[in-house]
mmCIF file of C-alpha atoms in Angstrom:
data_model
loop_
_atom_site.group_PDB
_atom_site.id
_atom_site.type_symbol
_atom_site.label_atom_id
_atom_site.label_comp_id
_atom_site.label_asym_id
_atom_site.label_seq_id
_atom_site.Cartn_x
_atom_site.Cartn_y
_atom_site.Cartn_z
ATOM 1 C CA UNK A 1 118.269 128.567 123.201
ATOM 2 C CA UNK A 2 120.983 127.654 120.803
ATOM 3 C CA UNK A 3 120.692 130.389 118.052
ATOM 4 C CA UNK A 4 119.066 133.780 117.090
ATOM 5 C CA UNK A 5 119.127 134.617 113.384
ATOM 6 C CA UNK A 6 117.614 137.793 111.797
ATOM 7 C CA UNK A 7 115.629 136.797 108.874
ATOM 8 C CA UNK A 8 114.009 140.244 108.076
ATOM 9 C CA UNK A 9 114.433 143.679 109.455
ATOM 10 C CA UNK A 10 112.181 146.752 108.716
ATOM 11 C CA UNK A 11 111.193 149.985 110.438
ATOM 12 C CA UNK A 12 108.201 148.508 112.048
ATOM 13 C CA UNK A 13 109.127 144.940 112.594
ATOM 14 C CA UNK A 14 111.819 142.301 112.859
ATOM 15 C CA UNK A 15 111.537 138.616 112.065
ATOM 16 C CA UNK A 16 114.042 136.413 113.932
ATOM 17 C CA UNK A 17 114.592 132.614 113.730
ATOM 18 C CA UNK A 18 114.937 131.321 117.296
ATOM 19 C CA UNK A 19 116.455 127.906 117.686
ATOM 20 C CA UNK A 20 115.922 126.203 121.091
ATOM 21 C CA UNK A 21 116.352 122.654 122.106
ATOM 22 C CA UNK A 22 113.073 120.712 123.430
ATOM 23 C CA UNK A 23 113.126 117.489 125.227
ATOM 24 C CA UNK A 24 109.771 116.403 123.576
ATOM 25 C CA UNK A 25 106.704 117.816 121.861
ATOM 26 C CA UNK A 26 104.982 118.845 124.857
ATOM 27 C CA UNK A 27 108.042 120.882 125.941
ATOM 28 C CA UNK A 28 108.106 122.578 122.425
ATOM 29 C CA UNK A 29 104.419 123.547 122.878
ATOM 30 C CA UNK A 30 105.082 125.092 126.215
ATOM 31 C CA UNK A 31 107.921 127.046 124.835
ATOM 32 C CA UNK A 32 105.928 128.214 121.943
ATOM 33 C CA UNK A 33 103.117 129.293 124.035
ATOM 34 C CA UNK A 34 105.526 131.229 126.468
ATOM 35 C CA UNK A 35 107.089 133.138 123.677
ATOM 36 C CA UNK A 36 103.761 133.846 122.119
ATOM 37 C CA UNK A 37 102.471 135.250 125.447
ATOM 38 C CA UNK A 38 105.151 137.841 125.395
ATOM 39 C CA UNK A 39 103.974 141.492 124.569
ATOM 40 C CA UNK A 40 104.698 142.708 120.860
ATOM 41 C CA UNK A 41 105.833 139.193 119.689
ATOM 42 C CA UNK A 42 103.842 137.016 117.366
ATOM 43 C CA UNK A 43 105.048 133.498 116.645
ATOM 44 C CA UNK A 44 104.530 133.105 112.944
ATOM 45 C CA UNK A 45 105.833 129.436 112.421
ATOM 46 C CA UNK A 46 107.236 126.571 114.406
ATOM 47 C CA UNK A 47 109.433 124.130 112.740
ATOM 48 C CA UNK A 48 110.650 120.768 113.914
ATOM 49 C CA UNK A 49 114.272 119.577 112.923
ATOM 50 C CA UNK A 50 113.056 116.257 112.230
ATOM 51 C CA UNK A 51 110.265 117.462 109.943
ATOM 52 C CA UNK A 52 112.837 119.867 108.327
ATOM 53 C CA UNK A 53 115.061 116.886 107.529
ATOM 54 C CA UNK A 54 112.354 115.231 105.649
ATOM 55 C CA UNK A 55 111.189 118.261 103.537
ATOM 56 C CA UNK A 56 111.180 117.291 100.023
ATOM 57 C CA UNK A 57 112.209 113.741 100.814
ATOM 58 C CA UNK A 58 115.502 112.193 101.983
ATOM 59 C CA UNK A 59 116.737 110.580 98.748
ATOM 60 C CA UNK A 60 117.539 111.564 95.228
ATOM 61 C CA UNK A 61 118.401 110.443 91.562
ATOM 62 C CA UNK A 62 121.829 111.627 90.342
ATOM 63 C CA UNK A 63 123.480 110.807 87.095
ATOM 64 C CA UNK A 64 126.897 108.965 87.248
ATOM 65 C CA UNK A 65 127.783 110.163 83.723
ATOM 66 C CA UNK A 66 128.413 113.868 82.562
ATOM 67 C CA UNK A 67 126.025 115.287 79.946
ATOM 68 C CA UNK A 68 128.146 118.141 78.903
ATOM 69 C CA UNK A 69 127.253 118.377 75.337
ATOM 70 C CA UNK A 70 125.236 116.903 72.384
ATOM 71 C CA UNK A 71 127.829 113.968 71.988
ATOM 72 C CA UNK A 72 127.530 112.892 75.635
ATOM 73 C CA UNK A 73 123.723 113.036 75.388
ATOM 74 C CA UNK A 74 123.687 111.129 72.154
ATOM 75 C CA UNK A 75 125.650 108.312 73.727
ATOM 76 C CA UNK A 76 123.744 108.400 77.061
ATOM 77 C CA UNK A 77 120.439 108.461 75.454
ATOM 78 C CA UNK A 78 119.236 108.301 71.876
ATOM 79 C CA UNK A 79 120.540 107.139 69.350
ATOM 80 C CA UNK A 80 123.481 105.502 71.164
ATOM 81 C CA UNK A 81 121.448 103.709 73.961
ATOM 82 C CA UNK A 82 119.821 101.604 71.373
ATOM 83 C CA UNK A 83 122.919 99.659 70.859
ATOM 84 C CA UNK A 84 122.956 98.841 74.762
ATOM 85 C CA UNK A 85 119.278 97.759 74.451
ATOM 86 C CA UNK A 86 120.139 95.498 71.570
ATOM 87 C CA UNK A 87 122.870 94.076 73.490
ATOM 88 C CA UNK A 88 120.912 93.149 76.505
ATOM 89 C CA UNK A 89 118.089 91.744 74.115
ATOM 90 C CA UNK A 90 120.485 89.482 72.731
ATOM 91 C CA UNK A 91 121.937 88.488 75.958
ATOM 92 C CA UNK A 92 119.665 89.355 79.201
ATOM 93 C CA UNK A 93 122.648 88.707 81.557
ATOM 94 C CA UNK A 94 124.235 91.848 80.432
ATOM 95 C CA UNK A 95 121.844 93.899 82.204
ATOM 96 C CA UNK A 96 123.711 93.394 85.267
ATOM 97 C CA UNK A 97 126.941 94.790 83.597
ATOM 98 C CA UNK A 98 125.314 97.533 81.413
ATOM 99 C CA UNK A 99 122.594 98.967 83.839
ATOM 100 C CA UNK A 100 122.093 99.821 87.526
ATOM 101 C CA UNK A 101 120.512 96.344 88.120
ATOM 102 C CA UNK A 102 123.510 94.856 89.789
ATOM 103 C CA UNK A 103 123.539 97.434 92.544
ATOM 104 C CA UNK A 104 119.953 98.316 93.008
ATOM 105 C CA UNK A 105 117.501 97.104 95.602
ATOM 106 C CA UNK A 106 113.852 97.687 95.770
ATOM 107 C CA UNK A 107 112.531 98.310 99.360
ATOM 108 C CA UNK A 108 109.042 97.028 99.049
ATOM 109 C CA UNK A 109 106.174 97.608 101.404
ATOM 110 C CA UNK A 110 102.392 97.607 101.822
ATOM 111 C CA UNK A 111 102.322 99.855 104.824
ATOM 112 C CA UNK A 112 100.720 97.127 106.927
ATOM 113 C CA UNK A 113 103.120 96.952 109.844
ATOM 114 C CA UNK A 114 105.326 100.054 109.898
ATOM 115 C CA UNK A 115 107.679 100.142 112.892
ATOM 116 C CA UNK A 116 105.625 100.461 116.132
ATOM 117 C CA UNK A 117 102.931 102.514 114.230
ATOM 118 C CA UNK A 118 100.906 99.526 112.570
ATOM 119 C CA UNK A 119 98.825 99.502 109.396
ATOM 120 C CA UNK A 120 99.153 103.220 108.501
ATOM 121 C CA UNK A 121 99.135 102.494 104.561
ATOM 122 C CA UNK A 122 101.765 103.051 101.894
ATOM 123 C CA UNK A 123 101.741 106.962 101.599
ATOM 124 C CA UNK A 124 102.626 107.268 105.532
ATOM 125 C CA UNK A 125 105.155 104.412 105.058
ATOM 126 C CA UNK A 126 107.093 106.186 102.438
ATOM 127 C CA UNK A 127 109.332 108.254 104.933
ATOM 128 C CA UNK A 128 110.505 104.905 106.523
ATOM 129 C CA UNK A 129 111.244 103.457 103.169
ATOM 130 C CA UNK A 130 113.225 106.461 102.149
ATOM 131 C CA UNK A 131 115.254 106.086 105.220
ATOM 132 C CA UNK A 132 116.017 102.453 104.598
ATOM 133 C CA UNK A 133 117.033 103.472 101.041
ATOM 134 C CA UNK A 134 119.332 106.089 102.482
ATOM 135 C CA UNK A 135 120.892 103.393 104.885
ATOM 136 C CA UNK A 136 121.680 101.203 101.961
ATOM 137 C CA UNK A 137 123.504 103.939 100.351
ATOM 138 C CA UNK A 138 125.264 105.205 103.311
ATOM 139 C CA UNK A 139 126.573 101.954 104.758
ATOM 140 C CA UNK A 140 126.687 99.484 102.048
ATOM 141 C CA UNK A 141 127.021 101.669 98.825
ATOM 142 C CA UNK A 142 124.058 100.260 97.316
ATOM 143 C CA UNK A 143 121.355 102.245 95.471
ATOM 144 C CA UNK A 144 117.878 101.449 96.826
ATOM 145 C CA UNK A 145 114.384 102.920 95.992
ATOM 146 C CA UNK A 146 111.259 102.807 97.951
ATOM 147 C CA UNK A 147 108.420 100.832 96.347
ATOM 148 C CA UNK A 148 105.139 101.513 98.413
ATOM 149 C CA UNK A 149 102.222 99.453 97.034
ATOM 150 C CA UNK A 150 98.673 100.440 97.371
ATOM 151 C CA UNK A 151 97.464 96.927 98.050
ATOM 152 C CA UNK A 152 97.692 94.557 100.986
ATOM 153 C CA UNK A 153 96.493 91.542 98.852
ATOM 154 C CA UNK A 154 99.084 88.866 98.909
ATOM 155 C CA UNK A 155 98.785 87.679 95.385
ATOM 156 C CA UNK A 156 98.735 91.323 94.018
ATOM 157 C CA UNK A 157 102.054 91.953 95.962
ATOM 158 C CA UNK A 158 103.737 88.973 94.444
ATOM 159 C CA UNK A 159 102.590 89.769 90.919
ATOM 160 C CA UNK A 160 103.657 93.370 91.165
ATOM 161 C CA UNK A 161 107.065 92.496 92.569
ATOM 162 C CA UNK A 162 107.680 89.794 90.032
ATOM 163 C CA UNK A 163 106.769 92.444 87.255
ATOM 164 C CA UNK A 164 109.156 94.955 88.843
ATOM 165 C CA UNK A 165 112.075 92.442 89.500
ATOM 166 C CA UNK A 166 113.822 92.842 86.064
ATOM 167 C CA UNK A 167 114.994 96.401 87.178
ATOM 168 C CA UNK A 168 116.435 95.331 90.494
ATOM 169 C CA UNK A 169 119.545 93.232 91.690
ATOM 170 C CA UNK A 170 117.546 92.371 94.959
ATOM 171 C CA UNK A 171 114.258 92.774 96.818
ATOM 172 C CA UNK A 172 114.015 94.070 100.407
ATOM 173 C CA UNK A 173 110.580 93.261 101.976
ATOM 174 C CA UNK A 174 109.789 95.720 104.596
ATOM 175 C CA UNK A 175 107.034 96.409 107.251
ATOM 176 C CA UNK A 176 104.629 93.873 105.789
ATOM 177 C CA UNK A 177 102.239 92.326 108.534
ATOM 178 C CA UNK A 178 102.644 88.722 109.512
ATOM 179 C CA UNK A 179 101.541 86.035 108.618
ATOM 180 C CA UNK A 180 101.362 87.303 104.998
ATOM 181 C CA UNK A 181 105.023 88.583 104.902
ATOM 182 C CA UNK A 182 106.254 84.748 105.504
ATOM 183 C CA UNK A 183 104.188 83.532 102.402
ATOM 184 C CA UNK A 184 105.151 86.623 100.306
ATOM 185 C CA UNK A 185 108.904 86.142 100.960
ATOM 186 C CA UNK A 186 109.098 82.528 100.457
ATOM 187 C CA UNK A 187 107.010 82.657 97.149
ATOM 188 C CA UNK A 188 109.217 85.482 95.854
ATOM 189 C CA UNK A 189 112.297 83.415 96.493
ATOM 190 C CA UNK A 190 110.890 80.491 94.523
ATOM 191 C CA UNK A 191 109.934 82.678 91.681
ATOM 192 C CA UNK A 192 112.768 85.194 91.209
ATOM 193 C CA UNK A 193 116.311 84.791 90.266
ATOM 194 C CA UNK A 194 117.514 87.475 92.501
ATOM 195 C CA UNK A 195 117.832 87.492 96.390
ATOM 196 C CA UNK A 196 114.706 88.257 98.418
ATOM 197 C CA UNK A 197 115.420 89.518 101.960
ATOM 198 C CA UNK A 198 112.563 90.180 104.580
ATOM 199 C CA UNK A 199 113.832 92.685 106.876
ATOM 200 C CA UNK A 200 111.606 92.128 109.846
ATOM 201 C CA UNK A 201 112.260 88.356 109.620
ATOM 202 C CA UNK A 202 116.035 87.918 108.438
ATOM 203 C CA UNK A 203 117.206 91.244 109.671
ATOM 204 C CA UNK A 204 115.978 90.481 113.363
ATOM 205 C CA UNK A 205 117.161 86.996 113.180
ATOM 206 C CA UNK A 206 120.754 88.407 112.099
ATOM 207 C CA UNK A 207 120.859 90.918 114.883
ATOM 208 C CA UNK A 208 119.652 88.481 117.660
ATOM 209 C CA UNK A 209 122.147 85.807 116.465
ATOM 210 C CA UNK A 210 124.927 88.293 116.620
ATOM 211 C CA UNK A 211 124.044 89.438 120.163
ATOM 212 C CA UNK A 212 124.037 85.763 121.202
ATOM 213 C CA UNK A 213 127.476 85.098 119.586
ATOM 214 C CA UNK A 214 128.983 88.183 121.019
ATOM 215 C CA UNK A 215 127.538 87.326 124.519
ATOM 216 C CA UNK A 216 129.281 83.898 124.202
ATOM 217 C CA UNK A 217 132.556 85.383 123.408
ATOM 218 C CA UNK A 218 132.170 87.475 126.661
ATOM 219 C CA UNK A 219 131.617 84.499 128.834
ATOM 220 C CA UNK A 220 134.379 82.454 126.902
ATOM 221 C CA UNK A 221 131.962 79.868 125.747
ATOM 222 C CA UNK A 222 131.595 78.338 122.219
ATOM 223 C CA UNK A 223 128.540 78.443 120.130
ATOM 224 C CA UNK A 224 126.536 75.388 120.107
ATOM 225 C CA UNK A 225 126.928 72.968 117.180
ATOM 226 C CA UNK A 226 123.889 72.270 115.086
ATOM 227 C CA UNK A 227 121.589 69.665 116.506
ATOM 228 C CA UNK A 228 122.837 70.223 120.071
#
């Protein structure tokens, strides 16, 4: 037991939050049952710290500019924003300079191969994609957004990602089942003018290569040259 907090106190009852550390779900259930079996005590609700962390989602959109008054609003939005739109229409490359595009990644999945859970669909995959977006922001300063597609058709996924691409500076493909993931990644790299990274393919390769290089350093051996 790590904490006792009084939530509500009345003449006929008292509500207390009890915080305990449990080793697993079974242990938590055992603790709950034991407390509920005590006389005069009712267990109203059991919360899990992991679930509490996910309540309402793990990421949010915040404005980088201050909207303190009408003048600020008129420049951030209408009518001033029209000038920015016209500049980008005249020179599309300016989108990287004048919008979030240059520092924004789409984390794309169809929910067909999520972690060790398998094909659980786009909605159930969303917590993982939110987590990946949070990692992008925390460790790289990159803004990322989950894009969970309600289709597992290769052609539709490619079409949708291509249609979304103008908004993003890069595409991170995540938890798409093999072998479709390889075709999707290869074709998107050909079709788009922004980086396309397949996390389960390239990310795993990078980690394995790093481990091998570090192992070679520990045994004071050089990395093999290409073709050897």
